PDB file of C-alpha atoms and ligand atoms in Angstrom:
ATOM      1  CA  MET X   2     -24.376   4.243   4.358  1.00 57.00           C
ATOM      2  CA  SER X   3     -24.976   3.194   0.774  1.00 83.00           C
ATOM      3  CA  GLN X   4     -25.055  -0.555   0.285  1.00 92.00           C
ATOM      4  CA  GLN X   5     -22.273  -0.226  -2.316  1.00 91.00           C
ATOM      5  CA  VAL X   6     -19.891   1.286   0.230  1.00 92.00           C
ATOM      6  CA  ALA X   7     -20.766  -1.368   2.814  1.00 94.00           C
ATOM      7  CA  ASP X   8     -20.327  -4.127   0.218  1.00 94.00           C
ATOM      8  CA  ALA X   9     -16.912  -2.781  -0.827  1.00 95.00           C
ATOM      9  CA  ILE X  10     -15.712  -2.608   2.781  1.00 95.00           C
ATOM     10  CA  ARG X  11     -16.964  -6.113   3.529  1.00 94.00           C
ATOM     11  CA  SER X  12     -15.777  -7.824   0.342  1.00 96.00           C
ATOM     12  CA  ARG X  13     -12.328  -6.217  -0.050  1.00 97.00           C
ATOM     13  CA  ARG X  14      -9.494  -8.656   0.409  1.00 97.00           C
ATOM     14  CA  THR X  15      -5.740  -8.286   0.212  1.00 98.00           C
ATOM     15  CA  ILE X  16      -4.820  -9.648  -3.204  1.00 98.00           C
ATOM     16  CA  HIS X  17      -1.607 -11.652  -3.525  1.00 97.00           C
ATOM     17  CA  ASP X  18      -1.946 -12.877  -7.131  1.00 97.00           C
ATOM     18  CA  PHE X  19      -2.806 -10.710 -10.088  1.00 98.00           C
ATOM     19  CA  VAL X  20      -3.695 -11.375 -13.709  1.00 98.00           C
ATOM     20  CA  PRO X  21      -0.440 -10.582 -15.586  1.00 97.00           C
ATOM     21  CA  GLY X  22      -0.464  -7.218 -17.356  1.00 97.00           C
ATOM     22  CA  SER X  23      -3.679  -6.108 -15.639  1.00 98.00           C
ATOM     23  CA  ALA X  24      -2.475  -2.819 -14.106  1.00 98.00           C
ATOM     24  CA  PRO X  25      -5.289  -0.326 -13.564  1.00 98.00           C
ATOM     25  CA  PRO X  26      -5.286   2.324 -16.324  1.00 98.00           C
ATOM     26  CA  ALA X  27      -3.545   5.623 -15.464  1.00 98.00           C
ATOM     27  CA  GLY X  28      -6.903   7.422 -15.223  1.00 98.00           C
ATOM     28  CA  VAL X  29      -8.202   4.906 -12.687  1.00 98.00           C
ATOM     29  CA  ILE X  30      -5.042   5.241 -10.578  1.00 98.00           C
ATOM     30  CA  GLN X  31      -5.365   9.021 -10.787  1.00 98.00           C
ATOM     31  CA  ALA X  32      -8.978   8.823  -9.570  1.00 98.00           C
ATOM     32  CA  ALA X  33      -7.963   6.389  -6.801  1.00 98.00           C
ATOM     33  CA  ILE X  34      -5.321   8.883  -5.640  1.00 98.00           C
ATOM     34  CA  GLU X  35      -7.831  11.734  -5.727  1.00 98.00           C
ATOM     35  CA  HIS X  36     -10.170   9.683  -3.526  1.00 98.00           C
ATOM     36  CA  ALA X  37      -7.257   8.739  -1.267  1.00 98.00           C
ATOM     37  CA  ALA X  38      -6.576  12.437  -0.734  1.00 98.00           C
ATOM     38  CA  MET X  39     -10.178  12.932   0.474  1.00 98.00           C
ATOM     39  CA  ALA X  40      -9.253  11.087   3.676  1.00 98.00           C
ATOM     40  CA  PRO X  41      -9.822  12.800   7.031  1.00 98.00           C
ATOM     41  CA  ASN X  42      -6.790  14.848   8.002  1.00 96.00           C
ATOM     42  CA  HIS X  43      -6.751  16.657  11.368  1.00 95.00           C
ATOM     43  CA  TYR X  44      -4.234  19.344  10.488  1.00 92.00           C
ATOM     44  CA  LEU X  45      -5.366  19.708   6.858  1.00 94.00           C
ATOM     45  CA  SER X  46      -1.694  19.189   6.170  1.00 94.00           C
ATOM     46  CA  ARG X  47      -2.203  16.807   3.223  1.00 97.00           C
ATOM     47  CA  PRO X  48       0.737  14.716   4.471  1.00 98.00           C
ATOM     48  CA  TRP X  49       0.460  12.039   1.737  1.00 98.00           C
ATOM     49  CA  ARG X  50       2.879  11.689  -1.135  1.00 98.00           C
ATOM     50  CA  PHE X  51       2.077   9.239  -3.927  1.00 98.00           C
ATOM     51  CA  TYR X  52       4.942   7.815  -5.963  1.00 98.00           C
ATOM     52  CA  LEU X  53       4.164   5.970  -9.187  1.00 98.00           C
ATOM     53  CA  PRO X  54       7.241   3.985 -10.248  1.00 98.00           C
ATOM     54  CA  GLY X  55       7.579   3.353 -13.986  1.00 98.00           C
ATOM     55  CA  PRO X  56       9.100   0.198 -15.511  1.00 98.00           C
ATOM     56  CA  GLU X  57      12.711   1.264 -14.855  1.00 98.00           C
ATOM     57  CA  THR X  58      12.053   2.023 -11.195  1.00 98.00           C
ATOM     58  CA  THR X  59       9.933  -1.087 -10.588  1.00 98.00           C
ATOM     59  CA  GLU X  60      12.747  -3.205 -12.040  1.00 98.00           C
ATOM     60  CA  ARG X  61      15.164  -1.540  -9.616  1.00 98.00           C
ATOM     61  CA  ILE X  62      12.789  -2.249  -6.710  1.00 98.00           C
ATOM     62  CA  CYS X  63      12.534  -5.899  -7.808  1.00 98.00           C
ATOM     63  CA  GLN X  64      16.343  -6.140  -7.993  1.00 98.00           C
ATOM     64  CA  LEU X  65      16.819  -4.495  -4.604  1.00 98.00           C
ATOM     65  CA  ASN X  66      14.297  -6.848  -3.027  1.00 98.00           C
ATOM     66  CA  ALA X  67      15.979  -9.854  -4.661  1.00 98.00           C
ATOM     67  CA  ALA X  68      19.364  -8.715  -3.311  1.00 98.00           C
ATOM     68  CA  LEU X  69      17.945  -8.444   0.218  1.00 98.00           C
ATOM     69  CA  VAL X  70      16.286 -11.856  -0.045  1.00 98.00           C
ATOM     70  CA  ARG X  71      19.484 -13.366  -1.503  1.00 98.00           C
ATOM     71  CA  SER X  72      21.555 -12.249   1.465  1.00 97.00           C
ATOM     72  CA  SER X  73      19.104 -13.609   4.043  1.00 96.00           C
ATOM     73  CA  ARG X  74      17.477 -16.610   2.315  1.00 96.00           C
ATOM     74  CA  GLY X  75      19.708 -17.609  -0.569  1.00 97.00           C
ATOM     75  CA  ASP X  76      19.778 -17.589  -4.381  1.00 97.00           C
ATOM     76  CA  GLY X  77      16.859 -19.914  -5.076  1.00 97.00           C
ATOM     77  CA  ILE X  78      14.290 -17.969  -3.064  1.00 97.00           C
ATOM     78  CA  ALA X  79      15.673 -14.661  -4.391  1.00 98.00           C
ATOM     79  CA  GLU X  80      15.224 -15.821  -8.010  1.00 98.00           C
ATOM     80  CA  ASN X  81      11.652 -16.926  -7.298  1.00 98.00           C
ATOM     81  CA  LYS X  82      10.861 -13.582  -5.689  1.00 97.00           C
ATOM     82  CA  LEU X  83      12.395 -11.715  -8.607  1.00 98.00           C
ATOM     83  CA  LYS X  84      10.254 -13.634 -11.080  1.00 98.00           C
ATOM     84  CA  ARG X  85       7.145 -13.101  -8.984  1.00 98.00           C
ATOM     85  CA  TRP X  86       7.718  -9.394  -8.332  1.00 98.00           C
ATOM     86  CA  ARG X  87       8.347  -8.732 -12.012  1.00 98.00           C
ATOM     87  CA  GLN X  88       4.833 -10.008 -12.724  1.00 98.00           C
ATOM     88  CA  VAL X  89       3.132  -7.522 -10.415  1.00 98.00           C
ATOM     89  CA  PRO X  90       1.056  -5.256 -12.680  1.00 98.00           C
ATOM     90  CA  GLY X  91       0.510  -1.966 -10.779  1.00 98.00           C
ATOM     91  CA  TRP X  92       2.862  -0.148  -8.393  1.00 98.00           C
ATOM     92  CA  MET X  93       2.350   2.765  -6.019  1.00 98.00           C
ATOM     93  CA  VAL X  94       4.356   3.869  -2.993  1.00 99.00           C
ATOM     94  CA  LEU X  95       2.702   6.017  -0.348  1.00 99.00           C
ATOM     95  CA  ALA X  96       4.874   8.158   1.899  1.00 98.00           C
ATOM     96  CA  CYS X  97       3.957  10.457   4.775  1.00 98.00           C
ATOM     97  CA  VAL X  98       5.633  13.803   5.382  1.00 98.00           C
ATOM     98  CA  ARG X  99       7.359  13.772   8.753  1.00 98.00           C
ATOM     99  CA  SER X 100       6.707  16.359  11.439  1.00 97.00           C
ATOM    100  CA  ASP X 101       8.873  17.552  14.326  1.00 97.00           C
ATOM    101  CA  ASP X 102       5.788  17.393  16.543  1.00 97.00           C
ATOM    102  CA  PRO X 103       5.287  13.734  17.581  1.00 97.00           C
ATOM    103  CA  ILE X 104       1.516  14.121  18.022  1.00 97.00           C
ATOM    104  CA  ARG X 105       1.117  15.689  14.614  1.00 97.00           C
ATOM    105  CA  GLN X 106       3.418  13.019  13.144  1.00 98.00           C
ATOM    106  CA  ARG X 107       1.194  10.281  14.548  1.00 98.00           C
ATOM    107  CA  GLU X 108      -1.993  11.946  13.341  1.00 98.00           C
ATOM    108  CA  ASP X 109      -0.551  12.638   9.890  1.00 98.00           C
ATOM    109  CA  PHE X 110       0.493   8.991   9.639  1.00 98.00           C
ATOM    110  CA  ALA X 111      -3.038   8.002  10.699  1.00 98.00           C
ATOM    111  CA  ALA X 112      -4.429  10.235   7.941  1.00 98.00           C
ATOM    112  CA  CYS X 113      -2.135   8.505   5.426  1.00 98.00           C
ATOM    113  CA  CYS X 114      -3.487   5.124   6.539  1.00 98.00           C
ATOM    114  CA  CYS X 115      -7.026   6.425   5.935  1.00 98.00           C
ATOM    115  CA  ALA X 116      -5.845   7.557   2.495  1.00 98.00           C
ATOM    116  CA  ALA X 117      -4.452   4.081   1.865  1.00 99.00           C
ATOM    117  CA  GLN X 118      -7.808   2.497   2.677  1.00 98.00           C
ATOM    118  CA  ASN X 119      -9.613   4.961   0.378  1.00 98.00           C
ATOM    119  CA  PHE X 120      -7.142   4.084  -2.383  1.00 98.00           C
ATOM    120  CA  MET X 121      -7.747   0.357  -1.915  1.00 98.00           C
ATOM    121  CA  LEU X 122     -11.530   0.635  -1.671  1.00 98.00           C
ATOM    122  CA  TYR X 123     -11.769   2.874  -4.742  1.00 98.00           C
ATOM    123  CA  LEU X 124      -9.788   0.380  -6.815  1.00 98.00           C
ATOM    124  CA  TRP X 125     -11.775  -2.533  -5.386  1.00 98.00           C
ATOM    125  CA  GLY X 126     -14.954  -0.805  -6.531  1.00 97.00           C
ATOM    126  CA  GLN X 127     -13.453  -0.573 -10.025  1.00 98.00           C
ATOM    127  CA  GLY X 128     -12.660  -4.307 -10.137  1.00 98.00           C
ATOM    128  CA  PHE X 129      -8.997  -4.098  -9.099  1.00 98.00           C
ATOM    129  CA  GLY X 130      -7.362  -5.695  -6.080  1.00 98.00           C
ATOM    130  CA  VAL X 131      -4.546  -4.243  -3.994  1.00 98.00           C
ATOM    131  CA  LYS X 132      -1.866  -5.558  -1.695  1.00 98.00           C
ATOM    132  CA  TRP X 133      -0.456  -3.177   0.896  1.00 98.00           C
ATOM    133  CA  THR X 134       3.015  -4.379   1.800  1.00 98.00           C
ATOM    134  CA  THR X 135       5.550  -3.147   4.322  1.00 98.00           C
ATOM    135  CA  GLY X 136       8.101  -5.861   3.655  1.00 96.00           C
ATOM    136  CA  GLU X 137      11.810  -5.446   4.375  1.00 96.00           C
ATOM    137  CA  VAL X 138      12.549  -3.668   1.101  1.00 98.00           C
ATOM    138  CA  THR X 139      10.220  -0.775   1.996  1.00 98.00           C
ATOM    139  CA  GLN X 140      12.361   0.015   5.052  1.00 97.00           C
ATOM    140  CA  ASP X 141      15.651  -0.187   3.174  1.00 98.00           C
ATOM    141  CA  PRO X 142      17.609   3.052   2.603  1.00 98.00           C
ATOM    142  CA  GLY X 143      18.147   1.940  -1.018  1.00 98.00           C
ATOM    143  CA  PHE X 144      14.379   1.907  -1.534  1.00 98.00           C
ATOM    144  CA  TYR X 145      14.161   5.555  -0.479  1.00 98.00           C
ATOM    145  CA  THR X 146      17.095   6.448  -2.699  1.00 98.00           C
ATOM    146  CA  LEU X 147      15.769   4.836  -5.850  1.00 98.00           C
ATOM    147  CA  LEU X 148      12.380   6.522  -5.366  1.00 98.00           C
ATOM    148  CA  GLY X 149      14.014   9.868  -4.660  1.00 98.00           C
ATOM    149  CA  ILE X 150      12.446  10.041  -1.169  1.00 98.00           C
ATOM    150  CA  ASP X 151      14.384  11.993   1.457  1.00 98.00           C
ATOM    151  CA  ALA X 152      14.128   9.713   4.520  1.00 98.00           C
ATOM    152  CA  GLY X 153      14.601  12.710   6.791  1.00 98.00           C
ATOM    153  CA  ARG X 154      11.486  14.376   5.406  1.00 98.00           C
ATOM    154  CA  GLU X 155       9.163  11.495   4.553  1.00 98.00           C
ATOM    155  CA  GLU X 156       8.379   8.036   5.875  1.00 98.00           C
ATOM    156  CA  VAL X 157       7.203   5.206   3.620  1.00 98.00           C
ATOM    157  CA  VAL X 158       3.715   4.044   4.628  1.00 98.00           C
ATOM    158  CA  GLY X 159       3.689   1.142   2.212  1.00 98.00           C
ATOM    159  CA  LEU X 160       4.142  -0.292  -1.220  1.00 98.00           C
ATOM    160  CA  PHE X 161       0.814  -0.926  -2.939  1.00 99.00           C
ATOM    161  CA  TRP X 162       0.485  -3.488  -5.710  1.00 98.00           C
ATOM    162  CA  SER X 163      -2.632  -3.466  -7.845  1.00 98.00           C
ATOM    163  CA  GLY X 164      -4.253  -5.311 -10.709  1.00 98.00           C
ATOM    164  CA  VAL X 165      -7.110  -7.624 -11.558  1.00 98.00           C
ATOM    165  CA  PRO X 166      -7.204 -10.365  -8.913  1.00 98.00           C
ATOM    166  CA  ALA X 167      -6.191 -13.798 -10.227  1.00 98.00           C
ATOM    167  CA  SER X 168      -7.919 -15.123  -7.136  1.00 97.00           C
ATOM    168  CA  VAL X 169      -9.603 -13.612  -4.116  1.00 97.00           C
ATOM    169  CA  PRO X 170      -8.568 -15.249  -0.832  1.00 94.00           C
ATOM    170  CA  GLU X 171     -11.022 -16.134   1.895  1.00 91.00           C
ATOM    171  CA  ARG X 172     -11.153 -13.690   4.775  1.00 85.00           C
ATOM    172  CA  ARG X 173      -8.310 -14.569   7.172  1.00 76.00           C
ATOM    173  CA  THR X 174      -9.390 -12.415  10.078  1.00 72.00           C
ATOM    174  CA  PRO X 175     -11.975 -14.274  12.182  1.00 70.00           C
ATOM    175  CA  SER X 176     -15.487 -12.926  11.849  1.00 73.00           C
ATOM    176  CA  VAL X 177     -15.975 -12.638  15.602  1.00 83.00           C
ATOM    177  CA  ALA X 178     -17.544  -9.522  17.024  1.00 88.00           C
ATOM    178  CA  PRO X 179     -14.936  -6.835  17.753  1.00 90.00           C
ATOM    179  CA  PRO X 180     -14.460  -5.832  21.413  1.00 92.00           C
ATOM    180  CA  VAL X 181     -17.036  -3.150  22.210  1.00 96.00           C
ATOM    181  CA  PHE X 182     -17.428  -1.537  25.634  1.00 96.00           C
ATOM    182  CA  ILE X 183     -20.775   0.136  26.186  1.00 97.00           C
ATOM    183  CA  LEU X 184     -20.434   2.661  28.989  1.00 97.00           C
ATOM    184  CA  PRO X 185     -23.114   4.418  31.029  1.00 95.00           C
TER     185      PRO X 185
HETATM  186  C1  LIG F  11       0.234  -1.600   7.452  1.00 92.15           C
HETATM  187  C2  LIG F  11      -0.009  -2.896   6.735  1.00 92.15           C
HETATM  188  C3  LIG F  11       1.075  -3.606   6.252  1.00 92.15           C
HETATM  189  C4  LIG F  11       0.885  -4.817   5.582  1.00 92.15           C
HETATM  190  N1  LIG F  11       1.975  -5.483   5.099  1.00 92.15           N
HETATM  191  C5  LIG F  11       1.820  -6.676   4.507  1.00 92.15           C
HETATM  192  C6  LIG F  11       2.932  -7.396   4.032  1.00 92.15           C
HETATM  193  O1  LIG F  11       4.080  -6.948   4.133  1.00 92.15           O
HETATM  194  N2  LIG F  11       2.728  -8.598   3.458  1.00 92.15           N
HETATM  195  C7  LIG F  11       1.457  -9.119   3.325  1.00 92.15           C
HETATM  196  O2  LIG F  11       1.314 -10.232   2.809  1.00 92.15           O
HETATM  197  N3  LIG F  11       0.370  -8.438   3.729  1.00 92.15           N
HETATM  198  C8  LIG F  11       0.514  -7.231   4.321  1.00 92.15           C
HETATM  199  N4  LIG F  11      -0.588  -6.527   4.746  1.00 92.15           N
HETATM  200  C9  LIG F  11      -1.921  -7.056   4.477  1.00 92.15           C
HETATM  201  C10 LIG F  11      -2.443  -7.871   5.662  1.00 92.15           C
HETATM  202  O3  LIG F  11      -1.721  -9.073   5.752  1.00 92.15           O
HETATM  203  C11 LIG F  11      -3.936  -8.141   5.428  1.00 92.15           C
HETATM  204  O4  LIG F  11      -4.637  -6.934   5.512  1.00 92.15           O
HETATM  205  C12 LIG F  11      -4.492  -9.119   6.461  1.00 92.15           C
HETATM  206  O5  LIG F  11      -3.979 -10.393   6.232  1.00 92.15           O
HETATM  207  C13 LIG F  11      -6.012  -9.200   6.415  1.00 92.15           C
HETATM  208  O6  LIG F  11      -6.431  -9.549   5.116  1.00 92.15           O
HETATM  209  P1  LIG F  11      -7.504  -8.676   4.312  1.00 92.15           P
HETATM  210  O7  LIG F  11      -6.815  -7.367   3.945  1.00 92.15           O
HETATM  211  O8  LIG F  11      -7.825  -9.512   3.106  1.00 92.15           O
HETATM  212  O9  LIG F  11      -8.676  -8.462   5.213  1.00 92.15           O
HETATM  213  C14 LIG F  11      -0.424  -5.323   5.390  1.00 92.15           C
HETATM  214  C15 LIG F  11      -1.516  -4.583   5.891  1.00 92.15           C
HETATM  215  C16 LIG F  11      -1.321  -3.392   6.540  1.00 92.15           C
HETATM  216  C17 LIG F  11      -2.517  -2.607   7.054  1.00 92.15           C
END
């Protein structure tokens, strides 16, 4: 494996804070999506769907999230979230096409997760951080509606924020050896 690939895998962190206005350029996002779509995919079904919300749609996502937070945690926290979400520079939603066959569904979803990692690693290599989030809003029927996703046909894999990291957190997962079972 090239050292660059190993370095990207090792150094990538989930980024929670971005430099304002630092969204990756459209061409970089396009290239990240192309690399995402090179993920392994058992059925060659290309089950991934990439949604790129523009300013109008991102504002609607921010408002929907604030409404959900308001009803569970109150006005103050909702206002803070709204302010914070409006500062997120880059937005992408990844969805996976559903299948009637549960095994294929699981494997297609797995392929989408591989695509997500490719997307994140490509951007990381270009100097951009990503946060993959599956917070409450991403499960909300209103989220599907405002993105134009038919929930019967596709399942949201995650909302991906991107931009230049304002800070890079320390690794949170312990650096202990993973469980490995060597068999005869
Ligand atoms: C499927 C999935 C969903 C995630 N959803 C969230 C989320 O909703 N909020 C969040 O802060 N991080 C989320 N993360 C990021 C993890 O918290 C993060 O990967 C973990 O803390 C390890 O940090 P690292 O990515 O820097 O190694 C998600 C990651 C995955 C794979």
